[in-house]
Amino acid sequence: MLCWIFQVVLLEATLHILGDGDVPLLDIVAYGGYTFVALSVSLMARIMWIYSFYIVTLWECFCMGMLFVKIIKRILIAEVRCSEKHSSKRHYLLLLVAAAQVPLLFWLGNVGA
């Protein structure tokens, strides 16, 4: 639950900072739920072979990062156009969202049950 809340807060804050706070909360919650799909694939790989977990999780982190970057870009392009002086800030925040997937998926995949 903490992971999902963190993901929602991260996405909501990124959209708010980039200039669009008009995205419905349920959409953001649904986007945050995609992390659990990637986690399920990673855990299935862990069941098959313990070392494949790391390879698959890194691949899933890359895929999830790209998914969130494309979703946020699509929302921003559809809603607002940012000026060029904020372009570097936008790129850094999108990179932050993509990079946040790495510790998040590894943390979720290694939580002892």
Short mmCIF file of C-alpha atoms in Angstrom, two decimals:
data_model
loop_
_atom_site.label_atom_id
_atom_site.label_comp_id
_atom_site.label_asym_id
_atom_site.label_seq_id
_atom_site.Cartn_x
_atom_site.Cartn_y
_atom_site.Cartn_z
CA MET A 1 0.00 0.00 0.00
CA LEU A 2 2.90 2.34 0.79
CA CYS A 3 4.31 1.72 -2.66
CA TRP A 4 1.05 2.60 -4.35
CA ILE A 5 0.67 5.76 -2.29
CA PHE A 6 4.27 6.75 -3.06
CA GLN A 7 3.69 6.15 -6.78
CA VAL A 8 0.47 8.21 -6.78
CA VAL A 9 2.11 11.06 -4.87
CA LEU A 10 5.11 11.00 -7.23
CA LEU A 11 2.93 11.12 -10.35
CA GLU A 12 0.59 13.75 -8.93
CA ALA A 13 3.48 15.96 -7.80
CA THR A 14 5.20 15.62 -11.17
CA LEU A 15 2.06 16.62 -13.05
CA HIS A 16 1.43 19.50 -10.66
CA ILE A 17 5.00 20.82 -10.94
CA LEU A 18 4.92 20.56 -14.71
CA GLY A 19 1.83 22.73 -14.80
CA ASP A 20 -1.14 20.39 -14.97
CA GLY A 21 -3.08 19.48 -11.89
CA ASP A 22 -6.31 18.64 -13.74
CA VAL A 23 -5.84 14.90 -14.13
CA PRO A 24 -8.48 12.91 -12.21
CA LEU A 25 -7.14 11.18 -9.11
CA LEU A 26 -8.52 7.80 -10.17
CA ASP A 27 -6.50 7.99 -13.39
CA ILE A 28 -3.35 8.61 -11.38
CA VAL A 29 -4.21 5.71 -9.04
CA ALA A 30 -4.74 3.46 -12.07
CA TYR A 31 -1.38 4.49 -13.55
CA GLY A 32 0.27 3.72 -10.22
CA GLY A 33 -1.27 0.26 -10.27
CA TYR A 34 0.69 -0.71 -13.38
CA THR A 35 3.67 -1.23 -11.10
CA PHE A 36 2.03 -4.34 -9.72
CA VAL A 37 1.79 -5.87 -13.18
CA ALA A 38 5.55 -5.49 -13.59
CA LEU A 39 6.05 -6.85 -10.09
CA SER A 40 3.97 -9.94 -10.88
CA VAL A 41 6.12 -10.69 -13.92
CA SER A 42 9.29 -10.21 -11.88
CA LEU A 43 8.08 -12.50 -9.12
CA MET A 44 7.14 -15.19 -11.64
CA ALA A 45 10.70 -14.97 -12.96
CA ARG A 46 11.99 -15.29 -9.39
CA ILE A 47 9.99 -18.49 -8.94
CA MET A 48 11.49 -19.95 -12.11
CA TRP A 49 15.11 -19.01 -11.38
CA ILE A 50 16.36 -16.73 -8.60
CA TYR A 51 18.87 -14.84 -10.76
CA SER A 52 16.36 -14.15 -13.50
CA PHE A 53 14.54 -11.91 -11.00
CA TYR A 54 17.27 -9.27 -11.28
CA ILE A 55 17.38 -9.33 -15.06
CA VAL A 56 13.62 -9.24 -15.45
CA THR A 57 13.23 -6.56 -12.78
CA LEU A 58 15.75 -4.29 -14.50
CA TRP A 59 13.92 -4.79 -17.79
CA GLU A 60 10.57 -4.09 -16.09
CA CYS A 61 12.00 -0.93 -14.48
CA PHE A 62 13.04 0.32 -17.90
CA CYS A 63 9.63 -0.53 -19.38
CA MET A 64 7.70 1.05 -16.51
CA GLY A 65 9.85 4.17 -16.66
CA MET A 66 9.16 4.52 -20.37
CA LEU A 67 5.45 3.91 -19.82
CA PHE A 68 5.21 6.66 -17.19
CA VAL A 69 7.25 9.09 -19.27
CA LYS A 70 4.97 8.51 -22.26
CA ILE A 71 1.82 8.82 -20.15
CA ILE A 72 2.97 12.06 -18.56
CA LYS A 73 4.09 13.48 -21.91
CA ARG A 74 0.74 12.59 -23.47
CA ILE A 75 -1.17 14.24 -20.62
CA LEU A 76 0.98 17.36 -20.82
CA ILE A 77 0.76 17.64 -24.60
CA ALA A 78 -3.01 17.17 -24.50
CA GLU A 79 -3.58 19.67 -21.70
CA VAL A 80 -0.90 22.37 -21.77
CA ARG A 81 2.07 23.48 -23.76
CA CYS A 82 5.11 24.36 -21.68
CA SER A 83 7.46 27.06 -22.79
CA GLU A 84 11.00 26.22 -23.86
CA LYS A 85 12.57 27.74 -20.75
CA HIS A 86 10.88 25.03 -18.65
CA SER A 87 11.97 22.29 -21.04
CA SER A 88 14.99 21.17 -19.00
CA LYS A 89 12.92 21.10 -15.80
CA ARG A 90 10.37 18.91 -17.56
CA HIS A 91 13.06 16.49 -18.73
CA TYR A 92 14.60 16.19 -15.26
CA LEU A 93 11.24 15.48 -13.66
CA LEU A 94 10.39 12.87 -16.28
CA LEU A 95 13.79 11.28 -15.66
CA LEU A 96 13.05 11.28 -11.91
CA VAL A 97 9.77 9.43 -12.48
CA ALA A 98 11.53 6.86 -14.68
CA ALA A 99 14.44 6.41 -12.24
CA ALA A 100 12.09 6.01 -9.27
CA GLN A 101 10.89 2.71 -10.72
CA VAL A 102 14.22 0.98 -10.01
CA PRO A 103 14.23 1.17 -6.20
CA LEU A 104 10.47 0.78 -6.09
CA LEU A 105 10.33 -2.52 -7.97
CA PHE A 106 13.39 -3.94 -6.20
CA TRP A 107 11.92 -2.98 -2.84
CA LEU A 108 8.57 -4.58 -3.65
CA GLY A 109 10.20 -7.70 -5.07
CA ASN A 110 12.37 -8.25 -2.00
CA VAL A 111 9.77 -7.69 0.71
CA GLY A 112 9.80 -10.86 2.79
CA ALA A 113 6.52 -12.64 3.20
#
